[in-house]
């Protein structure tokens, strides 16, 4: 008997008919002789609807109360799914994140898991029950309810799989698996049969929305057998694993993009030791995440440098920079928001020179200027103007031979996790 963790996202449980279909699938898994722990997200657009209601009452609601509100969406899903399973004649029990043993740091909105005490989950499994756990949520040692941020149900599923030593963690979504790029942009995108943890982590961090980065980190660290597959059909999914077989001639495995990009430039800063430490230290204290950093040449003792951050954090970053001017004089500060980051990812890039040069050449032939560049062993990212996104992604996909043997995409709207 194998132990499965099965995670279903918001579109998979979006209404009662889909809920019935998910319940049937879980029962089928149990009929195959497996124990089942199920993690669920809020139904459909429930989370967005709750946020909209909150902001009608208070444009800047307290973070603690937002967490209290947000966790109700997953609790609705878990209880309804448990009822659907009972209707099929099976025993199931629903548990909130804290009942399932998730303990977190005392941060609202994006808490990290500090410990998992899954005694209640294990006890229910021993009684032959199907266990339904609300994703995205936990509790501090002081009894405060917290949430993990968007995509947090993925993290719930993978970390719980590690804690109970599950044989497999299946992430059910609205696509057949991991694709070489977004199949809504490139119709001939290739579905991957497998991908390494490192490649998937890069793709997730760079904008691929199928898996949350923290979930991939947990899977890599704890060697969780992770599979991404569709909840709408029985097609084989994509295995995320430690090592994968390298397909002949494939250097780049996937192309990701992130529209949530802003660039801030600080101009005319005194070129003295410690300047960058002051700026980025202040941003870190304000919990502003910084991605790409570029410093230009020095002229007359003054330097210019730029960095990227998320669109949502751009106003806060600008506020921090303006607050530094009294002790760190600069000539001007500017920001751009009509940007997108396009990235190529592939383990084969390590041993193949010229991959980045090819990317720059492909983008230039589209008549597109590259504003910033970032590289690592297995990825290269370019920041470009947003209006050129689709043509650049398609051109890169073709240039790196990812169109070959492409499969037909089967899927619906982007999954809510």
Short mmCIF file of C-alpha atoms in Angstrom, two decimals:
data_model
loop_
_atom_site.label_atom_id
_atom_site.label_comp_id
_atom_site.label_asym_id
_atom_site.label_seq_id
_atom_site.Cartn_x
_atom_site.Cartn_y
_atom_site.Cartn_z
CA UNK A 1 0.00 0.00 0.00
CA UNK A 2 1.41 3.37 -1.06
CA UNK A 3 0.72 6.71 0.59
CA UNK A 4 -0.34 9.49 -1.79
CA UNK A 5 -0.69 13.21 -1.18
CA UNK A 6 -3.04 14.66 -3.81
CA UNK A 7 -3.33 18.43 -4.15
CA UNK A 8 -6.22 20.02 -6.08
CA UNK A 9 -6.16 23.69 -7.03
CA UNK A 10 -8.97 26.20 -7.19
CA UNK A 11 -10.17 25.50 -10.73
CA UNK A 12 -10.20 21.75 -10.00
CA UNK A 13 -12.73 22.29 -7.19
CA UNK A 14 -14.34 25.37 -8.73
CA UNK A 15 -17.96 24.23 -8.39
CA UNK A 16 -19.96 21.30 -7.01
CA UNK A 17 -19.75 19.28 -10.23
CA UNK A 18 -15.97 19.55 -10.28
CA UNK A 19 -15.94 18.75 -6.58
CA UNK A 20 -17.84 15.52 -7.31
CA UNK A 21 -15.36 14.63 -10.04
CA UNK A 22 -12.42 15.19 -7.67
CA UNK A 23 -14.11 13.07 -4.99
CA UNK A 24 -14.56 10.25 -7.51
CA UNK A 25 -10.90 10.46 -8.49
CA UNK A 26 -9.79 10.25 -4.85
CA UNK A 27 -12.00 7.21 -4.25
CA UNK A 28 -10.54 5.58 -7.37
CA UNK A 29 -7.07 6.10 -5.93
CA UNK A 30 -8.14 4.45 -2.68
CA UNK A 31 -9.68 1.58 -4.65
CA UNK A 32 -6.25 0.98 -6.18
CA UNK A 33 -5.07 0.16 -2.66
CA UNK A 34 -3.50 3.49 -1.69
CA UNK A 35 -3.86 5.69 1.38
CA UNK A 36 -4.85 9.23 0.47
CA UNK A 37 -4.19 12.63 1.99
CA UNK A 38 -5.74 15.45 -0.04
CA UNK A 39 -4.82 19.15 0.04
CA UNK A 40 -7.27 21.67 -1.42
CA UNK A 41 -7.28 25.31 -2.41
CA UNK A 42 -10.23 27.69 -2.22
CA UNK A 43 -12.90 27.22 -4.89
CA UNK A 44 -12.39 29.18 -8.12
CA UNK A 45 -12.22 32.92 -7.50
CA UNK A 46 -13.16 32.71 -3.81
CA UNK A 47 -9.89 34.25 -2.61
CA UNK A 48 -10.17 37.22 -4.98
CA UNK A 49 -13.80 37.73 -4.02
CA UNK A 50 -12.93 37.77 -0.31
CA UNK A 51 -10.17 40.32 -0.88
CA UNK A 52 -12.55 42.53 -2.89
CA UNK A 53 -15.13 42.42 -0.09
CA UNK A 54 -12.51 43.28 2.51
CA UNK A 55 -11.30 46.30 0.55
CA UNK A 56 -14.85 47.60 0.14
CA UNK A 57 -15.00 47.78 3.93
CA UNK A 58 -11.43 48.89 4.52
CA UNK A 59 -8.99 49.83 1.71
CA UNK A 60 -6.05 48.87 3.97
CA UNK A 61 -7.32 45.98 6.10
CA UNK A 62 -5.11 44.68 8.94
CA UNK A 63 -2.89 41.79 7.85
CA UNK A 64 -4.06 39.63 10.77
CA UNK A 65 -7.71 39.99 9.79
CA UNK A 66 -6.93 39.32 6.13
CA UNK A 67 -5.35 36.01 7.17
CA UNK A 68 -8.40 35.16 9.26
CA UNK A 69 -10.59 35.88 6.24
CA UNK A 70 -8.43 34.15 3.62
CA UNK A 71 -8.27 30.81 5.44
CA UNK A 72 -12.05 30.41 5.23
CA UNK A 73 -11.89 29.76 1.47
CA UNK A 74 -9.85 26.56 1.89
CA UNK A 75 -12.00 25.47 4.79
CA UNK A 76 -15.09 25.65 2.60
CA UNK A 77 -13.36 23.47 0.00
CA UNK A 78 -12.14 20.86 2.48
CA UNK A 79 -15.52 20.39 4.16
CA UNK A 80 -17.48 20.21 0.88
CA UNK A 81 -15.03 17.71 -0.58
CA UNK A 82 -15.26 15.57 2.56
CA UNK A 83 -19.06 15.59 2.20
CA UNK A 84 -18.77 14.54 -1.45
CA UNK A 85 -16.52 11.62 -0.49
CA UNK A 86 -18.95 10.53 2.24
CA UNK A 87 -21.70 10.55 -0.39
CA UNK A 88 -19.65 7.97 -2.30
CA UNK A 89 -19.71 5.70 0.73
CA UNK A 90 -16.19 6.37 2.02
CA UNK A 91 -14.97 7.76 5.32
CA UNK A 92 -13.20 11.14 5.18
CA UNK A 93 -12.22 13.80 7.68
CA UNK A 94 -11.39 17.44 6.96
CA UNK A 95 -8.67 19.28 8.87
CA UNK A 96 -7.58 22.91 8.88
CA UNK A 97 -3.90 23.63 8.45
CA UNK A 98 -3.37 24.00 12.18
CA UNK A 99 -5.33 20.83 12.95
CA UNK A 100 -3.04 19.05 10.50
CA UNK A 101 -0.05 20.29 12.51
CA UNK A 102 1.35 23.22 10.51
CA UNK A 103 3.33 25.63 12.68
CA UNK A 104 4.67 28.86 11.17
CA UNK A 105 6.70 31.93 11.88
CA UNK A 106 4.68 34.94 13.18
CA UNK A 107 4.29 36.67 9.80
CA UNK A 108 0.92 37.38 8.22
CA UNK A 109 0.37 36.95 4.49
CA UNK A 110 3.59 35.11 3.64
CA UNK A 111 4.49 32.98 6.65
CA UNK A 112 7.08 30.22 6.37
CA UNK A 113 6.56 26.80 7.91
CA UNK A 114 8.71 26.17 10.98
CA UNK A 115 7.44 22.70 11.90
CA UNK A 116 4.80 20.11 11.00
CA UNK A 117 3.28 17.85 13.65
CA UNK A 118 1.12 15.48 11.56
CA UNK A 119 -0.02 13.18 14.40
CA UNK A 120 -3.70 13.76 13.68
CA UNK A 121 -3.22 13.08 9.96
CA UNK A 122 -1.39 9.82 10.66
CA UNK A 123 -3.99 8.72 13.21
CA UNK A 124 -6.83 9.29 10.72
CA UNK A 125 -4.98 7.30 8.05
CA UNK A 126 -4.57 4.39 10.46
CA UNK A 127 -8.36 4.43 10.91
CA UNK A 128 -8.76 4.01 7.15
CA UNK A 129 -9.97 7.54 6.53
CA UNK A 130 -9.25 9.81 3.59
CA UNK A 131 -7.76 12.98 5.09
CA UNK A 132 -8.66 16.35 3.52
CA UNK A 133 -6.35 19.22 4.56
CA UNK A 134 -6.92 22.91 3.92
CA UNK A 135 -3.95 24.32 2.04
CA UNK A 136 -2.23 27.68 2.39
CA UNK A 137 -2.56 28.01 6.18
CA UNK A 138 -1.00 27.31 9.56
CA UNK A 139 -0.69 28.64 13.08
CA UNK A 140 2.05 30.27 15.13
CA UNK A 141 3.22 28.90 18.47
CA UNK A 142 1.12 31.66 20.06
CA UNK A 143 -2.05 30.48 18.34
CA UNK A 144 -2.25 33.13 15.60
CA UNK A 145 -3.61 31.98 12.22
CA UNK A 146 -1.29 32.66 9.27
CA UNK A 147 -1.25 32.11 5.53
CA UNK A 148 1.61 31.18 3.19
CA UNK A 149 0.87 33.59 0.33
CA UNK A 150 -0.34 32.83 -3.18
CA UNK A 151 0.62 29.34 -4.26
CA UNK A 152 0.79 28.27 -0.64
CA UNK A 153 -1.35 25.16 -1.13
CA UNK A 154 1.46 23.67 -3.25
CA UNK A 155 3.78 24.24 -0.29
CA UNK A 156 1.26 22.64 2.07
CA UNK A 157 1.06 19.53 -0.10
CA UNK A 158 4.79 19.01 -0.65
CA UNK A 159 5.83 19.76 2.93
CA UNK A 160 3.10 17.48 4.27
CA UNK A 161 4.23 14.73 1.88
CA UNK A 162 7.73 15.07 3.32
CA UNK A 163 6.47 15.07 6.92
CA UNK A 164 4.41 11.88 6.56
CA UNK A 165 6.93 10.27 4.18
CA UNK A 166 4.43 9.89 1.36
CA UNK A 167 5.45 7.78 -1.62
CA UNK A 168 4.12 10.30 -4.14
CA UNK A 169 2.88 13.90 -4.10
CA UNK A 170 0.59 14.61 -7.06
CA UNK A 171 -0.25 18.23 -7.94
CA UNK A 172 -3.50 18.22 -9.90
CA UNK A 173 -4.05 21.34 -11.95
CA UNK A 174 -5.79 22.49 -15.12
CA UNK A 175 -2.92 21.55 -17.45
CA UNK A 176 -1.46 18.16 -18.36
CA UNK A 177 1.93 18.86 -16.78
CA UNK A 178 4.93 21.15 -17.17
CA UNK A 179 5.29 22.67 -20.64
CA UNK A 180 8.34 24.09 -22.38
CA UNK A 181 6.61 27.47 -22.16
CA UNK A 182 3.14 28.92 -21.67
CA UNK A 183 0.95 27.02 -24.19
CA UNK A 184 -1.46 29.94 -24.24
CA UNK A 185 1.26 31.94 -26.01
CA UNK A 186 3.01 29.16 -27.96
CA UNK A 187 0.42 26.70 -29.25
CA UNK A 188 3.03 24.07 -30.08
CA UNK A 189 4.61 24.13 -26.62
CA UNK A 190 6.02 20.74 -25.65
CA UNK A 191 4.85 18.86 -22.57
CA UNK A 192 7.84 17.58 -20.63
CA UNK A 193 7.77 14.01 -19.31
CA UNK A 194 10.27 14.96 -16.59
CA UNK A 195 12.24 17.94 -15.32
CA UNK A 196 14.90 18.34 -12.64
CA UNK A 197 14.24 20.08 -9.32
CA UNK A 198 16.79 22.77 -10.22
CA UNK A 199 15.24 23.50 -13.62
CA UNK A 200 11.73 23.57 -12.15
CA UNK A 201 12.85 25.84 -9.33
CA UNK A 202 14.32 28.30 -11.82
CA UNK A 203 11.18 28.21 -13.99
CA UNK A 204 8.94 28.69 -10.94
CA UNK A 205 11.02 31.60 -9.66
CA UNK A 206 11.08 33.16 -13.11
CA UNK A 207 7.31 33.23 -13.59
CA UNK A 208 6.08 29.75 -14.57
CA UNK A 209 2.82 29.49 -12.64
CA UNK A 210 2.30 25.72 -12.49
CA UNK A 211 4.26 25.18 -9.25
CA UNK A 212 5.15 27.53 -6.42
CA UNK A 213 8.91 28.02 -5.84
CA UNK A 214 8.76 27.17 -2.14
CA UNK A 215 7.02 23.90 -2.94
CA UNK A 216 9.82 22.97 -5.34
CA UNK A 217 12.41 23.89 -2.69
CA UNK A 218 10.73 21.52 -0.21
CA UNK A 219 10.55 18.77 -2.81
CA UNK A 220 14.24 19.13 -3.66
CA UNK A 221 15.38 19.28 -0.03
CA UNK A 222 13.31 16.29 1.09
CA UNK A 223 13.52 14.31 -2.19
CA UNK A 224 9.73 14.25 -2.55
CA UNK A 225 8.52 12.27 -5.59
CA UNK A 226 6.54 15.06 -7.26
CA UNK A 227 4.19 14.72 -10.24
CA UNK A 228 2.19 17.48 -11.95
CA UNK A 229 -0.88 16.30 -13.85
CA UNK A 230 -4.36 17.35 -14.93
CA UNK A 231 -7.46 16.92 -12.80
CA UNK A 232 -9.58 16.97 -15.97
CA UNK A 233 -8.14 13.85 -17.65
CA UNK A 234 -6.00 10.81 -16.93
CA UNK A 235 -3.02 11.71 -19.11
CA UNK A 236 0.48 11.10 -17.81
CA UNK A 237 1.88 14.19 -16.13
CA UNK A 238 5.39 15.56 -15.61
CA UNK A 239 7.72 14.10 -12.98
CA UNK A 240 9.87 16.57 -11.06
CA UNK A 241 12.95 14.74 -9.83
CA UNK A 242 16.62 14.98 -8.85
CA UNK A 243 18.14 13.93 -12.16
CA UNK A 244 16.56 13.58 -15.57
CA UNK A 245 17.65 11.96 -18.79
CA UNK A 246 19.01 14.61 -21.14
CA UNK A 247 17.20 14.56 -24.47
CA UNK A 248 19.60 14.59 -27.40
CA UNK A 249 20.11 18.12 -28.71
CA UNK A 250 17.96 19.81 -26.04
CA UNK A 251 20.01 22.46 -24.24
CA UNK A 252 17.11 24.66 -23.07
CA UNK A 253 14.24 22.87 -21.32
CA UNK A 254 11.83 25.73 -20.91
CA UNK A 255 11.09 29.42 -21.38
CA UNK A 256 9.44 31.42 -18.61
CA UNK A 257 8.26 35.00 -18.36
CA UNK A 258 7.27 37.35 -15.57
CA UNK A 259 5.06 40.37 -16.20
CA UNK A 260 5.31 41.47 -12.57
CA UNK A 261 8.49 43.49 -13.12
CA UNK A 262 9.48 47.08 -12.33
CA UNK A 263 12.88 48.69 -12.81
CA UNK A 264 14.17 51.43 -10.51
CA UNK A 265 17.24 53.46 -11.45
CA UNK A 266 19.24 55.62 -9.03
CA UNK A 267 21.30 58.19 -10.90
CA UNK A 268 24.32 60.23 -9.89
CA UNK A 269 25.28 58.43 -6.68
CA UNK A 270 28.65 59.15 -5.06
CA UNK A 271 31.02 56.30 -5.98
CA UNK A 272 32.28 55.45 -2.49
CA UNK A 273 32.52 52.11 -0.64
CA UNK A 274 29.33 51.02 1.11
CA UNK A 275 26.82 52.78 -1.14
CA UNK A 276 25.22 49.57 -2.44
CA UNK A 277 25.19 48.12 1.07
CA UNK A 278 23.24 51.13 2.34
CA UNK A 279 20.68 51.01 -0.45
CA UNK A 280 20.02 47.29 -0.50
CA UNK A 281 20.30 46.99 3.26
CA UNK A 282 17.50 49.54 3.61
CA UNK A 283 15.40 47.68 1.01
CA UNK A 284 15.95 44.38 2.86
CA UNK A 285 14.86 45.95 6.15
CA UNK A 286 11.65 47.02 4.41
CA UNK A 287 11.17 43.42 3.15
CA UNK A 288 11.47 44.52 -0.50
CA UNK A 289 12.69 41.68 -2.71
CA UNK A 290 15.27 42.71 -5.30
CA UNK A 291 16.08 40.66 -8.38
CA UNK A 292 18.51 41.92 -11.05
CA UNK A 293 21.10 44.58 -10.10
CA UNK A 294 23.20 46.44 -12.68
CA UNK A 295 25.74 49.22 -12.06
CA UNK A 296 26.95 51.32 -14.98
CA UNK A 297 30.33 52.99 -15.38
CA UNK A 298 31.58 55.77 -13.12
CA UNK A 299 31.86 59.31 -14.48
CA UNK A 300 33.17 62.30 -12.50
CA UNK A 301 33.03 60.23 -9.33
CA UNK A 302 29.32 59.49 -9.79
CA UNK A 303 27.69 56.14 -10.62
CA UNK A 304 24.27 55.03 -11.85
CA UNK A 305 22.71 51.70 -10.96
CA UNK A 306 19.42 49.96 -11.55
CA UNK A 307 17.56 47.05 -10.01
CA UNK A 308 14.31 45.19 -10.59
CA UNK A 309 11.60 44.39 -8.11
CA UNK A 310 7.96 43.31 -8.36
CA UNK A 311 5.30 45.77 -9.49
CA UNK A 312 3.53 45.42 -6.15
CA UNK A 313 6.70 46.31 -4.21
CA UNK A 314 7.77 49.17 -6.49
CA UNK A 315 5.97 51.94 -4.53
CA UNK A 316 7.51 50.75 -1.27
CA UNK A 317 10.95 50.52 -2.87
CA UNK A 318 10.67 54.09 -4.17
CA UNK A 319 9.61 55.27 -0.71
CA UNK A 320 12.72 53.64 0.79
CA UNK A 321 15.00 55.23 -1.84
CA UNK A 322 13.49 58.68 -1.32
CA UNK A 323 14.04 58.27 2.42
CA UNK A 324 17.76 57.69 1.86
CA UNK A 325 18.43 60.95 0.02
CA UNK A 326 19.33 62.95 3.13
CA UNK A 327 22.26 60.67 3.98
CA UNK A 328 22.95 59.25 0.52
CA UNK A 329 22.61 62.09 -2.02
CA UNK A 330 21.79 61.22 -5.62
CA UNK A 331 20.81 63.25 -8.67
CA UNK A 332 17.56 61.50 -9.54
CA UNK A 333 15.55 58.30 -9.20
CA UNK A 334 13.37 56.90 -11.99
CA UNK A 335 11.11 53.87 -12.41
CA UNK A 336 9.69 51.84 -15.31
CA UNK A 337 6.75 49.45 -15.10
CA UNK A 338 5.94 48.47 -18.70
CA UNK A 339 8.46 45.61 -18.56
CA UNK A 340 8.63 41.84 -18.65
CA UNK A 341 11.40 39.39 -17.81
CA UNK A 342 11.91 36.55 -20.30
CA UNK A 343 14.13 33.64 -19.25
CA UNK A 344 15.56 30.48 -20.76
CA UNK A 345 16.27 27.54 -18.43
CA UNK A 346 18.11 24.29 -19.02
CA UNK A 347 20.60 22.03 -17.26
CA UNK A 348 22.30 21.54 -20.63
CA UNK A 349 23.38 25.19 -20.64
CA UNK A 350 26.23 24.36 -18.24
CA UNK A 351 28.20 22.48 -20.89
CA UNK A 352 27.15 24.41 -24.00
CA UNK A 353 28.83 27.79 -24.63
CA UNK A 354 27.03 30.43 -26.65
CA UNK A 355 23.50 29.76 -25.38
CA UNK A 356 23.12 33.26 -23.92
CA UNK A 357 24.63 34.83 -27.05
CA UNK A 358 22.02 33.03 -29.13
CA UNK A 359 19.27 34.42 -26.89
CA UNK A 360 20.55 37.97 -27.33
CA UNK A 361 20.74 37.45 -31.10
CA UNK A 362 17.19 36.09 -31.32
CA UNK A 363 15.79 39.01 -29.31
CA UNK A 364 17.69 41.59 -31.37
CA UNK A 365 16.34 40.09 -34.60
CA UNK A 366 12.84 40.80 -33.29
CA UNK A 367 13.79 44.47 -33.13
CA UNK A 368 13.64 44.43 -29.34
CA UNK A 369 16.11 46.15 -27.01
CA UNK A 370 17.38 44.34 -23.91
CA UNK A 371 17.32 46.57 -20.83
CA UNK A 372 18.90 44.25 -18.24
CA UNK A 373 20.47 40.78 -18.15
CA UNK A 374 20.94 38.21 -15.39
CA UNK A 375 22.61 34.79 -15.69
CA UNK A 376 23.33 31.66 -13.68
CA UNK A 377 24.62 28.21 -14.62
CA UNK A 378 21.24 27.03 -15.90
CA UNK A 379 19.36 30.21 -16.81
CA UNK A 380 19.62 33.53 -18.62
CA UNK A 381 17.07 36.30 -18.11
CA UNK A 382 16.47 39.44 -20.16
CA UNK A 383 14.27 42.39 -19.22
CA UNK A 384 12.44 43.83 -22.23
CA UNK A 385 9.37 45.95 -22.92
CA UNK A 386 6.09 44.18 -22.23
CA UNK A 387 4.58 44.79 -25.67
CA UNK A 388 7.10 42.45 -27.31
CA UNK A 389 6.53 39.47 -25.04
CA UNK A 390 4.67 37.04 -27.30
CA UNK A 391 6.86 37.46 -30.38
CA UNK A 392 10.05 37.06 -28.30
CA UNK A 393 8.82 33.92 -26.50
CA UNK A 394 7.74 32.32 -29.77
CA UNK A 395 11.03 33.17 -31.47
CA UNK A 396 13.08 31.77 -28.58
CA UNK A 397 10.96 28.63 -28.44
CA UNK A 398 11.64 27.96 -32.10
CA UNK A 399 15.33 28.91 -31.92
CA UNK A 400 16.03 26.38 -29.16
CA UNK A 401 14.22 23.56 -31.01
CA UNK A 402 11.40 23.32 -28.50
CA UNK A 403 8.69 23.26 -31.21
CA UNK A 404 9.80 19.80 -32.34
CA UNK A 405 7.42 16.92 -31.53
CA UNK A 406 5.14 19.34 -29.70
CA UNK A 407 1.96 18.00 -28.13
CA UNK A 408 -1.47 19.57 -28.31
CA UNK A 409 -2.22 21.61 -25.20
CA UNK A 410 -5.27 20.58 -23.23
CA UNK A 411 -6.25 22.94 -20.43
CA UNK A 412 -8.43 25.70 -19.12
CA UNK A 413 -7.89 29.00 -17.30
CA UNK A 414 -4.82 29.43 -15.11
CA UNK A 415 -5.08 27.43 -11.91
CA UNK A 416 -5.81 29.13 -8.59
CA UNK A 417 -3.68 27.66 -5.85
#
